[in-house]
Amino acid sequence: MENTYSNENETINIEKEEFRQYLKSAERGDNEEKAFQLNLGYCYEKAFQWFLKSAEGENHNGQNNLGTCYRDGIGTIKDEGKAFQQYLKSAEGESSTGQINLGYCYFNGNGTIKDEGKAFQGSHKGHNNLGHCYRYGIGITKDEGKAFQLFLKSAEGGEK
């Protein structure tokens, strides 16, 4: 995997391991590492811009990734409401990752009203997560029979 970013003077291709080294160096925070921090900032800003462009083109994975940028403040200001909206678009486009992230928003009330009933609707991964809740009694009465049925439904849908 390669990460690419540009500044005014150059375009730089960074291999995954190099990116990790940039991150590690930037986290040290001493004066020599300020350039690494700046370079990481360019990477995150560019990632946000590309995810935005992808999301505007109705790419459901781009919408999900843009939601994560808004949720975590990556390349933009943190905004749980915008994150929720992007996850919703992604989920409506049948992205299983978008469905899971939307479920977390509903489960925790991030960017929306908390609604545990909506939290696990939609995907096979959601059925697996709901099974986990029934198995351990998280937010619902413990019921290992229902947990098993949900795990089975999830597995039949292709989840491991």
PDB file of C-alpha atoms in Angstrom:
ATOM      1  CA  MET A   1       0.000   0.000   0.000  1.00  0.00           C
ATOM      2  CA  GLU A   2       1.263   3.406  -0.901  1.00  0.00           C
ATOM      3  CA  ASN A   3       0.307   6.789   0.525  1.00  0.00           C
ATOM      4  CA  THR A   4       0.886   9.851  -1.645  1.00  0.00           C
ATOM      5  CA  TYR A   5       0.773  13.487  -0.698  1.00  0.00           C
ATOM      6  CA  SER A   6       1.864  16.730  -2.275  1.00  0.00           C
ATOM      7  CA  ASN A   7       3.072  20.010  -0.952  1.00  0.00           C
ATOM      8  CA  GLU A   8       3.990  23.123  -2.906  1.00  0.00           C
ATOM      9  CA  ASN A   9       7.360  21.759  -4.059  1.00  0.00           C
ATOM     10  CA  GLU A  10       7.005  18.012  -4.523  1.00  0.00           C
ATOM     11  CA  THR A  11       4.875  14.917  -4.626  1.00  0.00           C
ATOM     12  CA  ILE A  12       6.005  12.205  -2.233  1.00  0.00           C
ATOM     13  CA  ASN A  13       5.106   8.518  -2.359  1.00  0.00           C
ATOM     14  CA  ILE A  14       5.290   6.827   1.022  1.00  0.00           C
ATOM     15  CA  GLU A  15       5.252   3.088   1.493  1.00  0.00           C
ATOM     16  CA  LYS A  16       3.209   1.788   4.411  1.00  0.00           C
ATOM     17  CA  GLU A  17       6.284   1.143   6.595  1.00  0.00           C
ATOM     18  CA  GLU A  18       7.694   4.575   5.809  1.00  0.00           C
ATOM     19  CA  PHE A  19       4.381   6.118   6.853  1.00  0.00           C
ATOM     20  CA  ARG A  20       4.610   4.255  10.168  1.00  0.00           C
ATOM     21  CA  GLN A  21       8.112   5.626  10.663  1.00  0.00           C
ATOM     22  CA  TYR A  22       6.876   9.158   9.900  1.00  0.00           C
ATOM     23  CA  LEU A  23       4.137   8.682  12.465  1.00  0.00           C
ATOM     24  CA  LYS A  24       6.535   7.298  15.076  1.00  0.00           C
ATOM     25  CA  SER A  25       8.983  10.150  14.468  1.00  0.00           C
ATOM     26  CA  ALA A  26       6.259  12.783  14.571  1.00  0.00           C
ATOM     27  CA  GLU A  27       4.955  11.459  17.880  1.00  0.00           C
ATOM     28  CA  ARG A  28       8.323  12.061  19.548  1.00  0.00           C
ATOM     29  CA  GLY A  29       7.628  15.773  19.118  1.00  0.00           C
ATOM     30  CA  ASP A  30      11.146  17.174  19.418  1.00  0.00           C
ATOM     31  CA  ASN A  31      12.273  20.059  17.200  1.00  0.00           C
ATOM     32  CA  GLU A  32      13.888  17.778  14.606  1.00  0.00           C
ATOM     33  CA  GLU A  33      10.584  15.970  14.127  1.00  0.00           C
ATOM     34  CA  LYS A  34       8.425  19.033  13.393  1.00  0.00           C
ATOM     35  CA  ALA A  35       8.863  18.391   9.661  1.00  0.00           C
ATOM     36  CA  PHE A  36       7.477  14.882  10.121  1.00  0.00           C
ATOM     37  CA  GLN A  37       4.452  16.341  11.909  1.00  0.00           C
ATOM     38  CA  LEU A  38       3.894  18.767   9.044  1.00  0.00           C
ATOM     39  CA  ASN A  39       4.213  15.951   6.485  1.00  0.00           C
ATOM     40  CA  LEU A  40       1.669  13.842   8.369  1.00  0.00           C
ATOM     41  CA  GLY A  41      -0.679  16.810   8.403  1.00  0.00           C
ATOM     42  CA  TYR A  42      -0.427  16.986   4.612  1.00  0.00           C
ATOM     43  CA  CYS A  43      -1.187  13.255   4.393  1.00  0.00           C
ATOM     44  CA  TYR A  44      -4.313  13.554   6.541  1.00  0.00           C
ATOM     45  CA  GLU A  45      -5.509  16.707   4.783  1.00  0.00           C
ATOM     46  CA  LYS A  46      -5.104  15.072   1.375  1.00  0.00           C
ATOM     47  CA  ALA A  47      -6.857  11.894   2.567  1.00  0.00           C
ATOM     48  CA  PHE A  48      -9.850  13.957   3.670  1.00  0.00           C
ATOM     49  CA  GLN A  49      -9.980  15.792   0.332  1.00  0.00           C
ATOM     50  CA  TRP A  50      -9.896  12.538  -1.659  1.00  0.00           C
ATOM     51  CA  PHE A  51     -12.512  10.858   0.527  1.00  0.00           C
ATOM     52  CA  LEU A  52     -14.719  13.939   0.099  1.00  0.00           C
ATOM     53  CA  LYS A  53     -14.346  13.796  -3.679  1.00  0.00           C
ATOM     54  CA  SER A  54     -15.101  10.062  -3.639  1.00  0.00           C
ATOM     55  CA  ALA A  55     -18.155  10.535  -1.406  1.00  0.00           C
ATOM     56  CA  GLU A  56     -19.484  13.299  -3.648  1.00  0.00           C
ATOM     57  CA  GLY A  57     -19.256  10.777  -6.507  1.00  0.00           C
ATOM     58  CA  GLU A  58     -21.587   8.442  -4.557  1.00  0.00           C
ATOM     59  CA  ASN A  59     -18.820   5.947  -3.718  1.00  0.00           C
ATOM     60  CA  HIS A  60     -20.115   4.170  -0.631  1.00  0.00           C
ATOM     61  CA  ASN A  61     -16.674   3.267   0.721  1.00  0.00           C
ATOM     62  CA  GLY A  62     -15.624   6.891   0.243  1.00  0.00           C
ATOM     63  CA  GLN A  63     -18.710   7.982   2.198  1.00  0.00           C
ATOM     64  CA  ASN A  64     -17.789   5.603   5.005  1.00  0.00           C
ATOM     65  CA  ASN A  65     -14.176   6.833   5.070  1.00  0.00           C
ATOM     66  CA  LEU A  66     -15.336  10.443   5.007  1.00  0.00           C
ATOM     67  CA  GLY A  67     -17.576   9.651   7.978  1.00  0.00           C
ATOM     68  CA  THR A  68     -14.550   8.355   9.854  1.00  0.00           C
ATOM     69  CA  CYS A  69     -12.664  11.569   9.058  1.00  0.00           C
ATOM     70  CA  TYR A  70     -15.517  13.615  10.510  1.00  0.00           C
ATOM     71  CA  ARG A  71     -15.861  11.279  13.507  1.00  0.00           C
ATOM     72  CA  ASP A  72     -12.160  11.449  14.405  1.00  0.00           C
ATOM     73  CA  GLY A  73     -11.294  14.927  13.103  1.00  0.00           C
ATOM     74  CA  ILE A  74      -8.907  13.627  10.426  1.00  0.00           C
ATOM     75  CA  GLY A  75      -8.096  16.434   8.005  1.00  0.00           C
ATOM     76  CA  THR A  76     -11.156  18.374   9.164  1.00  0.00           C
ATOM     77  CA  ILE A  77     -12.971  19.533  12.270  1.00  0.00           C
ATOM     78  CA  LYS A  78     -14.557  16.743  14.276  1.00  0.00           C
ATOM     79  CA  ASP A  79     -18.318  16.617  13.626  1.00  0.00           C
ATOM     80  CA  GLU A  80     -20.345  13.592  14.769  1.00  0.00           C
ATOM     81  CA  GLY A  81     -23.459  14.814  12.951  1.00  0.00           C
ATOM     82  CA  LYS A  82     -21.647  14.883   9.598  1.00  0.00           C
ATOM     83  CA  ALA A  83     -20.061  11.516  10.411  1.00  0.00           C
ATOM     84  CA  PHE A  84     -23.504  10.035  11.037  1.00  0.00           C
ATOM     85  CA  GLN A  85     -24.831  11.432   7.729  1.00  0.00           C
ATOM     86  CA  GLN A  86     -21.927   9.923   5.773  1.00  0.00           C
ATOM     87  CA  TYR A  87     -22.304   6.559   7.505  1.00  0.00           C
ATOM     88  CA  LEU A  88     -26.028   6.646   6.717  1.00  0.00           C
ATOM     89  CA  LYS A  89     -25.356   7.262   3.004  1.00  0.00           C
ATOM     90  CA  SER A  90     -22.760   4.496   2.992  1.00  0.00           C
ATOM     91  CA  ALA A  91     -25.082   2.065   4.760  1.00  0.00           C
ATOM     92  CA  GLU A  92     -27.941   2.847   2.382  1.00  0.00           C
ATOM     93  CA  GLY A  93     -25.538   1.958  -0.432  1.00  0.00           C
ATOM     94  CA  GLU A  94     -25.147  -1.532   1.069  1.00  0.00           C
ATOM     95  CA  SER A  95     -21.647  -0.966   2.461  1.00  0.00           C
ATOM     96  CA  SER A  96     -21.327  -3.438   5.333  1.00  0.00           C
ATOM     97  CA  THR A  97     -18.664  -1.272   6.981  1.00  0.00           C
ATOM     98  CA  GLY A  98     -20.953   1.751   6.662  1.00  0.00           C
ATOM     99  CA  GLN A  99     -23.764  -0.300   8.217  1.00  0.00           C
ATOM    100  CA  ILE A 100     -21.563  -1.258  11.149  1.00  0.00           C
ATOM    101  CA  ASN A 101     -20.408   2.328  11.716  1.00  0.00           C
ATOM    102  CA  LEU A 102     -24.011   3.531  11.466  1.00  0.00           C
ATOM    103  CA  GLY A 103     -24.954   0.886  14.031  1.00  0.00           C
ATOM    104  CA  TYR A 104     -22.273   2.189  16.408  1.00  0.00           C
ATOM    105  CA  CYS A 105     -23.663   5.717  15.978  1.00  0.00           C
ATOM    106  CA  TYR A 106     -27.159   4.532  16.886  1.00  0.00           C
ATOM    107  CA  PHE A 107     -25.888   2.350  19.730  1.00  0.00           C
ATOM    108  CA  ASN A 108     -23.850   5.164  21.322  1.00  0.00           C
ATOM    109  CA  GLY A 109     -25.955   8.145  20.245  1.00  0.00           C
ATOM    110  CA  ASN A 110     -23.104   9.649  18.196  1.00  0.00           C
ATOM    111  CA  GLY A 111     -24.482  12.302  15.861  1.00  0.00           C
ATOM    112  CA  THR A 112     -28.027  10.990  16.335  1.00  0.00           C
ATOM    113  CA  ILE A 113     -30.489   9.955  19.009  1.00  0.00           C
ATOM    114  CA  LYS A 114     -29.458   6.741  20.713  1.00  0.00           C
ATOM    115  CA  ASP A 115     -31.562   3.858  19.373  1.00  0.00           C
ATOM    116  CA  GLU A 116     -30.385   0.350  20.249  1.00  0.00           C
ATOM    117  CA  GLY A 117     -33.152  -1.141  18.091  1.00  0.00           C
ATOM    118  CA  LYS A 118     -31.712   0.479  14.954  1.00  0.00           C
ATOM    119  CA  ALA A 119     -28.158  -0.209  16.037  1.00  0.00           C
ATOM    120  CA  PHE A 120     -27.991  -3.708  14.636  1.00  0.00           C
ATOM    121  CA  GLN A 121     -30.268  -3.626  11.612  1.00  0.00           C
ATOM    122  CA  GLY A 122     -29.044  -4.274   8.122  1.00  0.00           C
ATOM    123  CA  SER A 123     -25.891  -6.265   7.774  1.00  0.00           C
ATOM    124  CA  HIS A 124     -24.681  -9.740   8.536  1.00  0.00           C
ATOM    125  CA  LYS A 125     -21.969  -8.164  10.657  1.00  0.00           C
ATOM    126  CA  GLY A 126     -24.782  -6.371  12.476  1.00  0.00           C
ATOM    127  CA  HIS A 127     -26.447  -9.700  13.189  1.00  0.00           C
ATOM    128  CA  ASN A 128     -23.155 -10.937  14.583  1.00  0.00           C
ATOM    129  CA  ASN A 129     -22.858  -7.861  16.810  1.00  0.00           C
ATOM    130  CA  LEU A 130     -26.445  -8.222  17.999  1.00  0.00           C
ATOM    131  CA  GLY A 131     -25.741 -11.887  18.774  1.00  0.00           C
ATOM    132  CA  HIS A 132     -22.838 -10.735  20.916  1.00  0.00           C
ATOM    133  CA  CYS A 133     -25.204  -8.440  22.832  1.00  0.00           C
ATOM    134  CA  TYR A 134     -27.698 -11.254  23.429  1.00  0.00           C
ATOM    135  CA  ARG A 135     -24.910 -13.636  24.420  1.00  0.00           C
ATOM    136  CA  TYR A 136     -23.530 -11.313  27.087  1.00  0.00           C
ATOM    137  CA  GLY A 137     -26.665  -9.326  27.981  1.00  0.00           C
ATOM    138  CA  ILE A 138     -25.370  -6.006  26.668  1.00  0.00           C
ATOM    139  CA  GLY A 139     -28.262  -3.537  26.498  1.00  0.00           C
ATOM    140  CA  ILE A 140     -30.748  -6.424  26.385  1.00  0.00           C
ATOM    141  CA  THR A 141     -31.743  -9.467  28.423  1.00  0.00           C
ATOM    142  CA  LYS A 142     -29.199 -12.257  28.032  1.00  0.00           C
ATOM    143  CA  ASP A 143     -30.517 -14.980  25.693  1.00  0.00           C
ATOM    144  CA  GLU A 144     -28.016 -17.504  24.365  1.00  0.00           C
ATOM    145  CA  GLY A 145     -30.663 -19.097  22.104  1.00  0.00           C
ATOM    146  CA  LYS A 146     -31.253 -15.809  20.281  1.00  0.00           C
ATOM    147  CA  ALA A 147     -27.516 -15.233  20.218  1.00  0.00           C
ATOM    148  CA  PHE A 148     -26.999 -18.577  18.486  1.00  0.00           C
ATOM    149  CA  GLN A 149     -29.728 -17.829  15.909  1.00  0.00           C
ATOM    150  CA  LEU A 150     -28.171 -14.461  15.120  1.00  0.00           C
ATOM    151  CA  PHE A 151     -24.690 -15.958  14.840  1.00  0.00           C
ATOM    152  CA  LEU A 152     -26.115 -18.586  12.486  1.00  0.00           C
ATOM    153  CA  LYS A 153     -27.857 -15.957  10.351  1.00  0.00           C
ATOM    154  CA  SER A 154     -24.629 -13.963  10.230  1.00  0.00           C
ATOM    155  CA  ALA A 155     -22.615 -17.025   9.194  1.00  0.00           C
ATOM    156  CA  GLU A 156     -25.160 -17.919   6.500  1.00  0.00           C
ATOM    157  CA  GLY A 157     -24.709 -14.398   5.146  1.00  0.00           C
ATOM    158  CA  GLY A 158     -20.979 -14.954   4.792  1.00  0.00           C
ATOM    159  CA  GLU A 159     -19.529 -13.687   8.062  1.00  0.00           C
ATOM    160  CA  LYS A 160     -16.790 -15.767   9.629  1.00  0.00           C
TER     161      LYS A 160
END
